[in-house]
Short mmCIF file of C-alpha atoms and ligand atoms in Angstrom, two decimals:
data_model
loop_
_atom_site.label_atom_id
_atom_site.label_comp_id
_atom_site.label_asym_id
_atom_site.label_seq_id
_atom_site.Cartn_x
_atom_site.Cartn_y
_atom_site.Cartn_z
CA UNK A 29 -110.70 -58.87 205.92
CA UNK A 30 -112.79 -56.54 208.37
CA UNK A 31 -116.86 -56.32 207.06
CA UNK A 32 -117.04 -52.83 208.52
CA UNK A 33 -116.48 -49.86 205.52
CA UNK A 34 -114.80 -47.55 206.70
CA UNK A 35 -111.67 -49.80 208.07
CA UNK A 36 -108.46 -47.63 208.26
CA UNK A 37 -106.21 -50.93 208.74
CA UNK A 38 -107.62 -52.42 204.60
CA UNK A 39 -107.05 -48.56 203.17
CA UNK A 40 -103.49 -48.75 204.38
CA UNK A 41 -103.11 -52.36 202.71
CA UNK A 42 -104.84 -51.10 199.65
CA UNK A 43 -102.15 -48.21 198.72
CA UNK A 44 -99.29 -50.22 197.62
CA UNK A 45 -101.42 -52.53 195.17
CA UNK A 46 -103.75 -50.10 194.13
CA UNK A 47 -100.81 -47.62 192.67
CA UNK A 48 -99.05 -50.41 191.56
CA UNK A 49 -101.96 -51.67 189.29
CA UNK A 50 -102.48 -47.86 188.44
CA UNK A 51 -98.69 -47.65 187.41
CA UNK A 52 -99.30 -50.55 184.74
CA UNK A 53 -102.68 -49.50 183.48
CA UNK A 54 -101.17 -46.21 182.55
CA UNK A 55 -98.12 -47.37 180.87
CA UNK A 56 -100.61 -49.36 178.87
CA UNK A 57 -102.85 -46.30 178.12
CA UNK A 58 -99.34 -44.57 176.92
CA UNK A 59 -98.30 -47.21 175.04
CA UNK A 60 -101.41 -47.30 173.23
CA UNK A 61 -102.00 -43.91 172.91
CA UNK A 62 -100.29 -43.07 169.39
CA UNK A 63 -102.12 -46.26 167.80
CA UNK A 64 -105.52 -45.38 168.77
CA UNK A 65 -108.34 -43.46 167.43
CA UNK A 66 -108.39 -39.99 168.62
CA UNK A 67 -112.01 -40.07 168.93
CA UNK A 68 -113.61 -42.69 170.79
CA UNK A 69 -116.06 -45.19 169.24
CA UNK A 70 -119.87 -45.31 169.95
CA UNK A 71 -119.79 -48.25 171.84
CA UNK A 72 -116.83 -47.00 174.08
CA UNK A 73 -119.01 -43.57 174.60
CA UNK A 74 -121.95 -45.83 175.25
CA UNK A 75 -120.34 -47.79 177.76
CA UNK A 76 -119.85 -44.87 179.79
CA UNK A 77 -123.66 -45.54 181.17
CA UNK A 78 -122.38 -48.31 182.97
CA UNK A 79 -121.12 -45.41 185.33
CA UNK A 80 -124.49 -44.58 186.01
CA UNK A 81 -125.60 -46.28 189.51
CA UNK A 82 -126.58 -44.97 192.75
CA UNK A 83 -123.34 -44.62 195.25
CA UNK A 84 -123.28 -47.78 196.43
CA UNK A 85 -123.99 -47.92 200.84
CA UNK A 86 -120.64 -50.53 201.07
CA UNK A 87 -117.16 -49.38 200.47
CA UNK A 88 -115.29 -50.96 197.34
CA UNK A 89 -112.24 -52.54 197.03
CA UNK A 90 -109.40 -49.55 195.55
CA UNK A 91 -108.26 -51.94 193.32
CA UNK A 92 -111.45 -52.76 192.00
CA UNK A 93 -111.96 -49.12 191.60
CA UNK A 94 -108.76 -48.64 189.18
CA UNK A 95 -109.90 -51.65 187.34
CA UNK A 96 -113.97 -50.30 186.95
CA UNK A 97 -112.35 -46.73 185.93
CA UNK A 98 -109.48 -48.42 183.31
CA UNK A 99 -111.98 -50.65 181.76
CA UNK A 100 -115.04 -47.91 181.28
CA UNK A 101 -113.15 -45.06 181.08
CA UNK A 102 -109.80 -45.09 179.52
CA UNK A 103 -111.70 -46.13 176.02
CA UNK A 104 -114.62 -43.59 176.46
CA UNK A 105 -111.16 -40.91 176.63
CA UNK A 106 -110.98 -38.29 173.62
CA UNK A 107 -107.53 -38.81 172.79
CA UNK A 108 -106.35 -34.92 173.15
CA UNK A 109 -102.87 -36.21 174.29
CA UNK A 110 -102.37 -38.22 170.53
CA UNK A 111 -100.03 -37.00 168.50
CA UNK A 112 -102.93 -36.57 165.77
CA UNK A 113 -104.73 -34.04 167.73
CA UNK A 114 -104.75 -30.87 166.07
CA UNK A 115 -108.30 -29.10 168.22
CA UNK A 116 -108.07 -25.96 170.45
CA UNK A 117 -104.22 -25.84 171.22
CA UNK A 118 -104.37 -28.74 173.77
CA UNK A 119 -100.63 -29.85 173.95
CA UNK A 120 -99.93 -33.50 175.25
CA UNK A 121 -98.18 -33.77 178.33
CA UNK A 122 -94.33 -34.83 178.61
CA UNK A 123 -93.10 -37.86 180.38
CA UNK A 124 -91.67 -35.91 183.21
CA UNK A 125 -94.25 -33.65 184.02
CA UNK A 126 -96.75 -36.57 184.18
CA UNK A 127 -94.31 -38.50 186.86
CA UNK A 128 -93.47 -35.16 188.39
CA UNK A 129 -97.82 -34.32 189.09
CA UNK A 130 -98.00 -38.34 190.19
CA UNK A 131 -95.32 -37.84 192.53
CA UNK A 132 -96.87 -34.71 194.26
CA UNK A 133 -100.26 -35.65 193.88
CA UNK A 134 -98.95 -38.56 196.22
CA UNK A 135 -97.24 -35.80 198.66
CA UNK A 136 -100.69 -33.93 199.12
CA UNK A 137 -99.64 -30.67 199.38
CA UNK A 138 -101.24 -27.31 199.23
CA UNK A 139 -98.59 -24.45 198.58
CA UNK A 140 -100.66 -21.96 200.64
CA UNK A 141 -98.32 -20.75 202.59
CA UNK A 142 -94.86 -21.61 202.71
CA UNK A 143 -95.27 -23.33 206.29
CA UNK A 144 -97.44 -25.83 204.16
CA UNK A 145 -95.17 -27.17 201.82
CA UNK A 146 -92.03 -25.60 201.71
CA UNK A 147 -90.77 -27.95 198.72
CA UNK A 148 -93.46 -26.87 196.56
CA UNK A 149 -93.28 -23.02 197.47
CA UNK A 150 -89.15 -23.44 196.87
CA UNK A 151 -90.03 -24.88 193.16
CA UNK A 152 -92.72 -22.20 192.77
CA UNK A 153 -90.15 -19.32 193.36
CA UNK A 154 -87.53 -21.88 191.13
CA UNK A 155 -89.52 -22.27 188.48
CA UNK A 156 -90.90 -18.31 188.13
CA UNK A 157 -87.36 -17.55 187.70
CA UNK A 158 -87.10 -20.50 185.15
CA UNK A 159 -89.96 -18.91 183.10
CA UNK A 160 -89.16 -15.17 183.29
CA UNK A 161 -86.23 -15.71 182.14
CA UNK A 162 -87.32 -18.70 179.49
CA UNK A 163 -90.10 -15.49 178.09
CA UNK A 164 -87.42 -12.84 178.65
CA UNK A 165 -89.97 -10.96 180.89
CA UNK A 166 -88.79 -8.08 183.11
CA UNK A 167 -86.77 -9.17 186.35
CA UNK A 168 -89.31 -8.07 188.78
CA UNK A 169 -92.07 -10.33 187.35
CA UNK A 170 -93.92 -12.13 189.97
CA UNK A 171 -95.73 -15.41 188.71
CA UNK A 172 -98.61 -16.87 190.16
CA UNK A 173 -99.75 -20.77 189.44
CA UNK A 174 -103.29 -21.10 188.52
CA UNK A 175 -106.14 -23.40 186.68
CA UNK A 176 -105.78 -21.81 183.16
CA UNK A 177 -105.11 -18.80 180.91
CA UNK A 178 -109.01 -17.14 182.05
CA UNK A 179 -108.50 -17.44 186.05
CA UNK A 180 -105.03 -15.86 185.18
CA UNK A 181 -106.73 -13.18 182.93
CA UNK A 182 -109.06 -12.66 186.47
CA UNK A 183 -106.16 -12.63 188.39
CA UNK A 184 -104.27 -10.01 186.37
CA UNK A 185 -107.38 -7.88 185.53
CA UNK A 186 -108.63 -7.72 189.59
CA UNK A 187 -105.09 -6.06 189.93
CA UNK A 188 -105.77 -3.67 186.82
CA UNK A 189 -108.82 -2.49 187.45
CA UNK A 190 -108.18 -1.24 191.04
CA UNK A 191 -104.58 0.12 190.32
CA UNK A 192 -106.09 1.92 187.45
CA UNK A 193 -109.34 2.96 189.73
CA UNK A 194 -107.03 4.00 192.62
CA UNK A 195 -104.72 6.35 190.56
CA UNK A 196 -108.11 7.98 190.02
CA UNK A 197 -108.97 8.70 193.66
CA UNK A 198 -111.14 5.36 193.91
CA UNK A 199 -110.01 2.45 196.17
CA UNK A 200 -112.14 -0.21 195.41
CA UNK A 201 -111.02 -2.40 198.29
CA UNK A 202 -112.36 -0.30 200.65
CA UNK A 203 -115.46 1.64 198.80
CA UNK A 204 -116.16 -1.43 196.12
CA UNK A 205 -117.58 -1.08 192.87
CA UNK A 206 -120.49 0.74 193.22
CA UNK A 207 -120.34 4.98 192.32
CA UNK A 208 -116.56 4.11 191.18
CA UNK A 209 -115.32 6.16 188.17
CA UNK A 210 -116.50 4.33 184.68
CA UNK A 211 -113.34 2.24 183.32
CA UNK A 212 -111.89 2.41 179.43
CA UNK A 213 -111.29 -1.40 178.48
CA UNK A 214 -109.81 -1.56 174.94
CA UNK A 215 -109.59 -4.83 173.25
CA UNK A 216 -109.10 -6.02 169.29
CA UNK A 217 -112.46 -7.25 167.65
CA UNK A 218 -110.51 -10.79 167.45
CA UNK A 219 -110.07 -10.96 171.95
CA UNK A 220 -110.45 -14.36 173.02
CA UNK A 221 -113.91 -14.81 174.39
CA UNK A 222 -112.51 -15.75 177.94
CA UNK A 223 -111.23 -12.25 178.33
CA UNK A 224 -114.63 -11.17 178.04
CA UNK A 225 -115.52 -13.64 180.95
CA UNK A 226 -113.10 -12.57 182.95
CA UNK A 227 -113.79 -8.80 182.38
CA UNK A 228 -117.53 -9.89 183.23
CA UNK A 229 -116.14 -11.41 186.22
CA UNK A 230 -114.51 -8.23 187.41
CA UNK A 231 -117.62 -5.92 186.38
CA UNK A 232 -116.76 -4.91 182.87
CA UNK A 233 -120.01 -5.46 180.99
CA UNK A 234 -119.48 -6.36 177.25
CA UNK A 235 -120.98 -2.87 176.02
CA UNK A 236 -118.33 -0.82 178.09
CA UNK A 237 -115.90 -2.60 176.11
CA UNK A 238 -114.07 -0.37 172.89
CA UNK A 239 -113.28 -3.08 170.71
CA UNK A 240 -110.92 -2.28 167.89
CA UNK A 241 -111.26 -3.17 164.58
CA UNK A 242 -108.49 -5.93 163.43
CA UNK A 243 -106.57 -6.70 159.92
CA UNK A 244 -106.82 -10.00 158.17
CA UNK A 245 -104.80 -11.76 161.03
CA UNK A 246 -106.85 -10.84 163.59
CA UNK A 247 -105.00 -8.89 165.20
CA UNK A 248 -105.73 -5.44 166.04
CA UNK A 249 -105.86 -2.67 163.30
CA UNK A 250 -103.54 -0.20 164.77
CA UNK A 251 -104.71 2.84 162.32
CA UNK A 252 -108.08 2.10 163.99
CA UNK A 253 -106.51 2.52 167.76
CA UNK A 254 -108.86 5.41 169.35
CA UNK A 255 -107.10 8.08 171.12
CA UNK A 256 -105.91 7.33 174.58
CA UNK A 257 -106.62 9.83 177.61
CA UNK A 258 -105.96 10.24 181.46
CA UNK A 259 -109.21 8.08 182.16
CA UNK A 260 -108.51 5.01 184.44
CA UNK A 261 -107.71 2.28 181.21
CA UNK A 262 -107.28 -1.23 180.83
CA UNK A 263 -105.80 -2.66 177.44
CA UNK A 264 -106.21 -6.06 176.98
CA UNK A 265 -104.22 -7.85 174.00
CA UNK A 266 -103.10 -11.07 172.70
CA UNK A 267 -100.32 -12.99 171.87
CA UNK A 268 -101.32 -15.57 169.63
CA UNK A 269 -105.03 -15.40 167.83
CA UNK A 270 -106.44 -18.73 168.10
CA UNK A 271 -107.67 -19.23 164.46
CA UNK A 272 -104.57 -17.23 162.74
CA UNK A 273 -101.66 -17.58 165.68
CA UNK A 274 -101.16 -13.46 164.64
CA UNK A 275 -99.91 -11.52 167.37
CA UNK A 276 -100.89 -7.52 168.36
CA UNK A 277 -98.24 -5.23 167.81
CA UNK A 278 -97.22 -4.79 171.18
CA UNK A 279 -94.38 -2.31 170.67
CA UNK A 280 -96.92 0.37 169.26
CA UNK A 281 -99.85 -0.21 171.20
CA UNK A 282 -97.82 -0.48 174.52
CA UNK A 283 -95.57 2.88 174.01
CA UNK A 284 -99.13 4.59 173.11
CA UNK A 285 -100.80 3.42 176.20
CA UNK A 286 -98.60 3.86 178.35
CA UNK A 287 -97.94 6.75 177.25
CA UNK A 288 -101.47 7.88 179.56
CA UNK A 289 -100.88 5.49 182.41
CA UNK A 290 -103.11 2.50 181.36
CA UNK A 291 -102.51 -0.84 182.63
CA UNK A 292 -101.82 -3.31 179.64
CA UNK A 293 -102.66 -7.11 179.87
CA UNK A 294 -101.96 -9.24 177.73
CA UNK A 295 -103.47 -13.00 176.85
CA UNK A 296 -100.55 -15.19 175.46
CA UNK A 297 -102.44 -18.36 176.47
CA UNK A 298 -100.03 -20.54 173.76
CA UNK A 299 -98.55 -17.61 171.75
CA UNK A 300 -96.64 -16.50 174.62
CA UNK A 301 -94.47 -19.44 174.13
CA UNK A 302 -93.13 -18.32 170.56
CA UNK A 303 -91.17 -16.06 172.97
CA UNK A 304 -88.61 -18.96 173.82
CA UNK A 305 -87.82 -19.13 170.16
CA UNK A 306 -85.20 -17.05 168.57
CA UNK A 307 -87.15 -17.66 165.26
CA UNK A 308 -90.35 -16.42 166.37
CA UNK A 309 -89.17 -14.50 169.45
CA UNK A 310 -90.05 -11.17 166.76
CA UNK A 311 -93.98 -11.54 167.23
CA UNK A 312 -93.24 -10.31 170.78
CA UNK A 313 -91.27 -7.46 170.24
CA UNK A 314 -92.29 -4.56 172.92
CA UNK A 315 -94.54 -7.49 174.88
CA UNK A 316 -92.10 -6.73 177.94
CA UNK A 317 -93.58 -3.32 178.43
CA UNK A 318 -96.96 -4.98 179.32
CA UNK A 319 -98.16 -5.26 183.05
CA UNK A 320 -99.13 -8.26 183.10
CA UNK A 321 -99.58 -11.53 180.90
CA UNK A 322 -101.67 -14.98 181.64
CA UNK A 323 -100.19 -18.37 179.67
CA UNK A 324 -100.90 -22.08 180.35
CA UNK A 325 -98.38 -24.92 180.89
CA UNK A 326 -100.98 -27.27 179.69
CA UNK A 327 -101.17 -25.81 175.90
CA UNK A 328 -97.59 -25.43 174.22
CA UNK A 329 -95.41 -26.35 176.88
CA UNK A 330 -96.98 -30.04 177.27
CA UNK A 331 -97.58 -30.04 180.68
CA UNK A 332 -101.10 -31.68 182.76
CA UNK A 333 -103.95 -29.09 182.11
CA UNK A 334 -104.73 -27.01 185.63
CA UNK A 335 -101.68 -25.31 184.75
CA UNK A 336 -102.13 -21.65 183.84
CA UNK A 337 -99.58 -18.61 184.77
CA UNK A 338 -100.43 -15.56 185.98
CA UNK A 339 -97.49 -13.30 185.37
CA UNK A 340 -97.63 -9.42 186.71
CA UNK A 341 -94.92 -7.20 187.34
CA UNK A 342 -96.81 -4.94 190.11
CA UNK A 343 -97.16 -7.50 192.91
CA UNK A 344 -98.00 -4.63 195.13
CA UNK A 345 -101.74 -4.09 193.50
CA UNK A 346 -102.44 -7.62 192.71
CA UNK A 347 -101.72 -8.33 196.55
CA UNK A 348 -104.18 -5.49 197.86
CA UNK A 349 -106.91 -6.43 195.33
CA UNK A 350 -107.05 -10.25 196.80
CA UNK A 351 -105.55 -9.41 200.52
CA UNK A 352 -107.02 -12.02 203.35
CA UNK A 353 -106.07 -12.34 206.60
CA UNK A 354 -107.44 -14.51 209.82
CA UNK A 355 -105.82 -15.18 213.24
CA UNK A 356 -105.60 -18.85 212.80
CA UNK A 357 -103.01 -18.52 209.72
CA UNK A 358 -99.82 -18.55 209.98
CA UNK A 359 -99.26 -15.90 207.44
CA UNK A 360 -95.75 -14.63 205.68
CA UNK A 361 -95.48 -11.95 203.26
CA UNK A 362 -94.00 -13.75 200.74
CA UNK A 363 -96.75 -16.62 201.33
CA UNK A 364 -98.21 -17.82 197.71
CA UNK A 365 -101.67 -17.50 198.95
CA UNK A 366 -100.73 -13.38 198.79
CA UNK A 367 -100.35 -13.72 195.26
CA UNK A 368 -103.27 -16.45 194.11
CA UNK A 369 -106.85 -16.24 194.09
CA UNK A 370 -106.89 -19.73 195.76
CA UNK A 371 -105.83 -20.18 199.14
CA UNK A 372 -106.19 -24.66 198.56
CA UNK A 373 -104.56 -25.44 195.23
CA UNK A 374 -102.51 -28.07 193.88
CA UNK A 375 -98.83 -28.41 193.55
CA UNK A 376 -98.81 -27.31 190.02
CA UNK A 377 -95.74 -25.53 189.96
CA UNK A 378 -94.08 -29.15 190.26
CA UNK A 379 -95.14 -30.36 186.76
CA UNK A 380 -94.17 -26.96 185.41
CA UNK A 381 -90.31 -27.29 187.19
CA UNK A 382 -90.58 -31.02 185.65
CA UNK A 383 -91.25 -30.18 181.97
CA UNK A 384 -89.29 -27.14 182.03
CA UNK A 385 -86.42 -29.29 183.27
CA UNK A 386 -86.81 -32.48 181.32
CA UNK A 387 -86.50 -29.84 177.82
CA UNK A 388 -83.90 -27.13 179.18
CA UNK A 389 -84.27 -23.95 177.72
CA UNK A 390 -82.81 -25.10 174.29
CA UNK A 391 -85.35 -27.82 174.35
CA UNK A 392 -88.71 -25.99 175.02
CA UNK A 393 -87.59 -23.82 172.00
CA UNK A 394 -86.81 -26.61 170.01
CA UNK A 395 -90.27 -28.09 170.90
CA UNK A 396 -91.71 -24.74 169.65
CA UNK A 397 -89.90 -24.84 166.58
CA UNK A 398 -90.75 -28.22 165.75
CA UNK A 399 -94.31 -27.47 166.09
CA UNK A 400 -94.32 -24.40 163.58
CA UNK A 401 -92.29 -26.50 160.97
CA UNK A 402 -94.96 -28.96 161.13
CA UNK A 403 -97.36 -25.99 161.05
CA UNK A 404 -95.75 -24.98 157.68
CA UNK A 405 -95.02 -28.58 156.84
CA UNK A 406 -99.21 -29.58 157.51
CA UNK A 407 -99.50 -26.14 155.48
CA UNK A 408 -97.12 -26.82 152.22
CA UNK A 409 -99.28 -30.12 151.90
CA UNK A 410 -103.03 -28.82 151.79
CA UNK A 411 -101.58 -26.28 149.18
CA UNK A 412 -99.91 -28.82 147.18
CA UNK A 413 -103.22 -30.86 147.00
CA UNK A 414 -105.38 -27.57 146.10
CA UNK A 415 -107.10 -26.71 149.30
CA UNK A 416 -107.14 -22.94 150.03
CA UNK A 417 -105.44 -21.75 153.19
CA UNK A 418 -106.73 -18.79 155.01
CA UNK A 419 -104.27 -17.63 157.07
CA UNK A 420 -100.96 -16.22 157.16
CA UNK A 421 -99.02 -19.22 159.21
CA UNK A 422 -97.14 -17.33 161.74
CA UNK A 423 -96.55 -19.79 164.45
CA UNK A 424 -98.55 -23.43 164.98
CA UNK A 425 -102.35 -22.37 163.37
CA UNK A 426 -103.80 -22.76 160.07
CA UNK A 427 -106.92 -22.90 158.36
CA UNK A 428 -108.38 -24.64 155.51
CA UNK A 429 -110.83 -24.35 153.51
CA UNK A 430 -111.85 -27.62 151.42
CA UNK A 431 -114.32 -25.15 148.78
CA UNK A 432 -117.79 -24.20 149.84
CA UNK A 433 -118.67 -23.85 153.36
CA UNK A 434 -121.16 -26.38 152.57
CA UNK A 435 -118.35 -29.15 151.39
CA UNK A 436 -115.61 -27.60 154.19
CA UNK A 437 -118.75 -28.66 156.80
CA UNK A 438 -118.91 -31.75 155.37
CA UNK A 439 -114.92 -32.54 155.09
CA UNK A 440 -114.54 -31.60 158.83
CA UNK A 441 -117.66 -33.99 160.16
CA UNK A 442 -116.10 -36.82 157.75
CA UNK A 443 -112.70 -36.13 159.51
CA UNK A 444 -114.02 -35.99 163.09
CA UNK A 445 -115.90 -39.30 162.14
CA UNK A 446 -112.95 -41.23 160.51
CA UNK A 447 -111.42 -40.67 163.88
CA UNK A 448 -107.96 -40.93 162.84
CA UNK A 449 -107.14 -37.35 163.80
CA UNK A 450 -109.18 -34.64 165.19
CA UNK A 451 -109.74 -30.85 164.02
CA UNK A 452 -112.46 -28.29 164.99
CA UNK A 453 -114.12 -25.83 162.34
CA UNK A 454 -114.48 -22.15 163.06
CA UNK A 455 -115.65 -19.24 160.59
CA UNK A 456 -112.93 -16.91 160.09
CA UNK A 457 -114.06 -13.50 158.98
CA UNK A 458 -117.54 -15.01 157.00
CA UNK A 459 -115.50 -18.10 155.87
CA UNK A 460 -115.91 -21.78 157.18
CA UNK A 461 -112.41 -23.63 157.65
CA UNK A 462 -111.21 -26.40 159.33
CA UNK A 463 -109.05 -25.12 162.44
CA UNK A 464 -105.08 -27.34 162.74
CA UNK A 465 -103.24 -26.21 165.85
CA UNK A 466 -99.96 -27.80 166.09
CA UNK A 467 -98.76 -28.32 169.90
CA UNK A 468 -98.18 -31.65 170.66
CA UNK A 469 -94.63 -32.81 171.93
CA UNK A 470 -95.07 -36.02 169.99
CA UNK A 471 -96.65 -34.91 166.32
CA UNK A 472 -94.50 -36.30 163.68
CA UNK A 473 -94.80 -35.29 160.00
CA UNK A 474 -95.56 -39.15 159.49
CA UNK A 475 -98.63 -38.49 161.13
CA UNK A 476 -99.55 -35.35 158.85
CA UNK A 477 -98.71 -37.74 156.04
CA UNK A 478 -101.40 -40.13 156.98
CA UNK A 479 -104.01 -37.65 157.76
CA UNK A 480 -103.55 -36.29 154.29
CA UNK A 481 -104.17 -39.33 152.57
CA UNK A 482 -107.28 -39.73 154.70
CA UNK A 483 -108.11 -36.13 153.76
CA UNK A 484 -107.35 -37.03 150.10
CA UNK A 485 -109.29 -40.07 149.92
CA UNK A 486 -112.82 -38.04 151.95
CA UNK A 487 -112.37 -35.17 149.64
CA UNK A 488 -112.60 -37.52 146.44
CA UNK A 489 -115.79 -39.49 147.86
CA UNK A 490 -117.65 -36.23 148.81
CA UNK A 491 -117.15 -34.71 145.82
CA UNK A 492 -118.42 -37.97 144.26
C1 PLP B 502 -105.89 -17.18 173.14
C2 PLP B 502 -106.57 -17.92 174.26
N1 PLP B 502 -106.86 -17.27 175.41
C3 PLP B 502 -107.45 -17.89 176.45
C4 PLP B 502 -107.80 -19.22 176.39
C5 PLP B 502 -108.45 -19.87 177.59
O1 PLP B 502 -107.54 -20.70 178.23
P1 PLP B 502 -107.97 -21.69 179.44
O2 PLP B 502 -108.83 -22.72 178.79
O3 PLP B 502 -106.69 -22.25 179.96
O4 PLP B 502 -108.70 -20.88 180.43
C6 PLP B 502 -107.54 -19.93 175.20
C7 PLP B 502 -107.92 -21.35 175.03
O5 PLP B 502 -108.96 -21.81 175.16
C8 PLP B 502 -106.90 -19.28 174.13
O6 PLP B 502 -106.62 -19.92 172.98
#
């Protein structure tokens, strides 16, 4: 063994050990994964200080690496991917697509341009026609990989607001923003709050935005819609309300809108899904007429998060708005860096061909549908023991209330404590409830049975 630390010869010997100990320390993390806590304990989140130490001036040994990160960190982990994770719509992964983002991590590749890594461009242009046709979106939908549902909202919106601008006389790629015509943005009172980051991002400030009132599923109001006129317009809607799972009604706003030459985006971050489903596929009705749409891989479909969609049908504006061009690239026009607001990403299309592949398309619906039965399963309990549900269930979200906001506070912090399962809280329209979003692969209606006997037994001893 050289002393020096940087020693090319030891990091080629350390490769084959180091993945192999890597390889058994996960299988151990997945094996132990549906027994554990979801929440880590205090002493596991305490031990994370042991991370805290200047970089060290000598190299370390890769294997002693794996071993420092397993021990510290794998317990310290919020267990997101358990089955008896019900917060923010996280999804788990599937087998495959964890292999599949191993495998290419291990390949280093950058689909940047198709001279780069022509595998991973050919499963990128695979695995767009997989999901186009999976979400029954027009033929001439162009996807684009990115990190998650808001850099896809950016994505799509860049494209909107300077096709809309341009119809109006303004090209903002050559003149910017400054002086450019004032744009209509119309979202529902209920629009995620990353849409209004990524309208921020592209210059939308929050009071040029019309926000529509919505009903009791948060979705919007469509008596309430204003009038629509020949003013450059964006129309941003959603597919799936976080708290209620409701879903706009596309058919009407989209005809209406359209009708006057607006561009209309819509955010189907996990509802977009309910698409693949010939159950639920009626949510979407009309959602085809839309310009564009952003989803994620890493909510409903169970892939790796850093997997969010951009989907747009006029590739044309989306590739002005983000155009680049320098003499040392070796650029093609159908090069994914045309398309992507990165030029450097990773190979993300590959866990999305993966997952997509490992279900089929009978299997991705099935998934779906399992979910939403659990949904109504998780649902038809709470009822049964006398807890008040505030939502219609439509697809894999419901709320709960456990009585007084004061007791459903306390009932959530007891549940996120017990550590059994974990739920967020939310106030939905003045109420407090206890948020459930159903999109793991591997939820099993055993598992709703024992978290409500846990909720059972904390609702007896707080009322005590
Ligand atoms: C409806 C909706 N839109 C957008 C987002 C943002 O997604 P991401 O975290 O992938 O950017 C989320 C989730 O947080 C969501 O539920």
């Amino acid at each position: 063994m050289s002393n020096k630390n940087f020693d090319i010869n030891n990091l080629w010997r350390e490769k084959e050990e180091v993945l192999d100990l890597t390889h058994q320390v996960s299988k151990e993390f997945l094996r132990a994964l549906p027994h554990r806590n979801v929440l880590p304990s205090k002493e596991d989140v305490l031990n994370l200080e042991q991370f805290v130490y200047k970089l060290p001036e000598n190299a370390t040994n890769a294997t002693a690496i794996i071993k420092e990160l397993n021990t510290l960190g794998s317990p310290g982990t919020m267990l997101t991917a358990s089955p008896r994770y019900f917060g923010f719509v996280n999804g788990g992964a599937l087998p495959a697509s964890i292999a599949a983002m191993w495998l290419a991590t291990v390949w280093d590749q950058s689909p940047t341009m198709k001279l780069m890594s022509p595998t991973v461009c050919k499963l990128e242009k695979v695995v767009e026609e997989w999901i186009v046709d999976i979400l029954n979106l027009p033929s001439d939908t162009t996807c684009s990989y990115v990190t998650g549902t808001t850099t896809a909202d950016i994505l799509c919106l860049v494209g909107a607001r300077n096709y809309v601008l341009k119809k109006y006389g303004w090209d903002v790629v050559k003149k910017g923003l400054i002086g450019a015509p004032k744009i209509r943005v119309i979202v529902g009172e209920e629009v995620h709050t990353t849409m209004l980051r990524a309208l921020r991002v592209i210059g939308i400030g929050n009071e040029q935005i019309e926000k529509v009132s919505v009903n009791k599923a948060g979705v919007i109001d469509i008596t309430a819609l204003p009038r629509f006129n020949d003013e450059p317009t964006i129309v941003c809607l959603n597919a799936g309300n976080t708290d209620t799972g409701g879903f706009d009604d596309f058919n009407y706003i989209i005809d209406k809108a359209k009708k006057y030459g607006a561009w209309v985006h819509v955010d189907g971050a996990f509802g977009l899904w309910a698409r693949t489903s010939q159950h639920y596929r009626y949510l979407t009705k009309g959602i085809e007429k839309a310009d564009s749409w952003a989803t994620d891989g890493h909510k409903w479909l169970n892939t790796p998060y850093d997997s969010g969609i951009a989907l747009f049908r006029n590739e044309r504006a989306i590739q002005e708005s983000i155009q680049l061009k320098a003499n040392y690239l070796i650029q093609d026009s159908e090069d994914p860096m045309n398309t992507t607001l990165e030029t450097s990403r990773r190979a993300r299309a590959v866990e999305l061909w993966a997952a997509l592949k490992s279900l089929g398309k009978r299997g991705v619906s099935e998934m779906i549908d399992n979910s939403c039965r659990l949904t109504k399963y998780f649902e038809s309990q709470l009822k049964a023991a006398g807890f008040e549900i505030l939502n219609e269930v439509f697809i894999n979200q419901v709320m709960v209330s456990f009585g007084s906001s004061k007791k459903t506070k306390l009932m959530i912090k007891a549940i996120q404590d017990d550590g059994l399962a974990w739920f967020s809280g939310t106030n939905w329209q003045g109420k407090e409830a206890m948020r459930i979003s159903v999109s793991n692969w591997a939820t099993t209606t055993t598992d709703i049975d024992r978290i409500m006997e846990l909720i059972l037994k904390l609702n007896k001893e707080i009322k005590a």
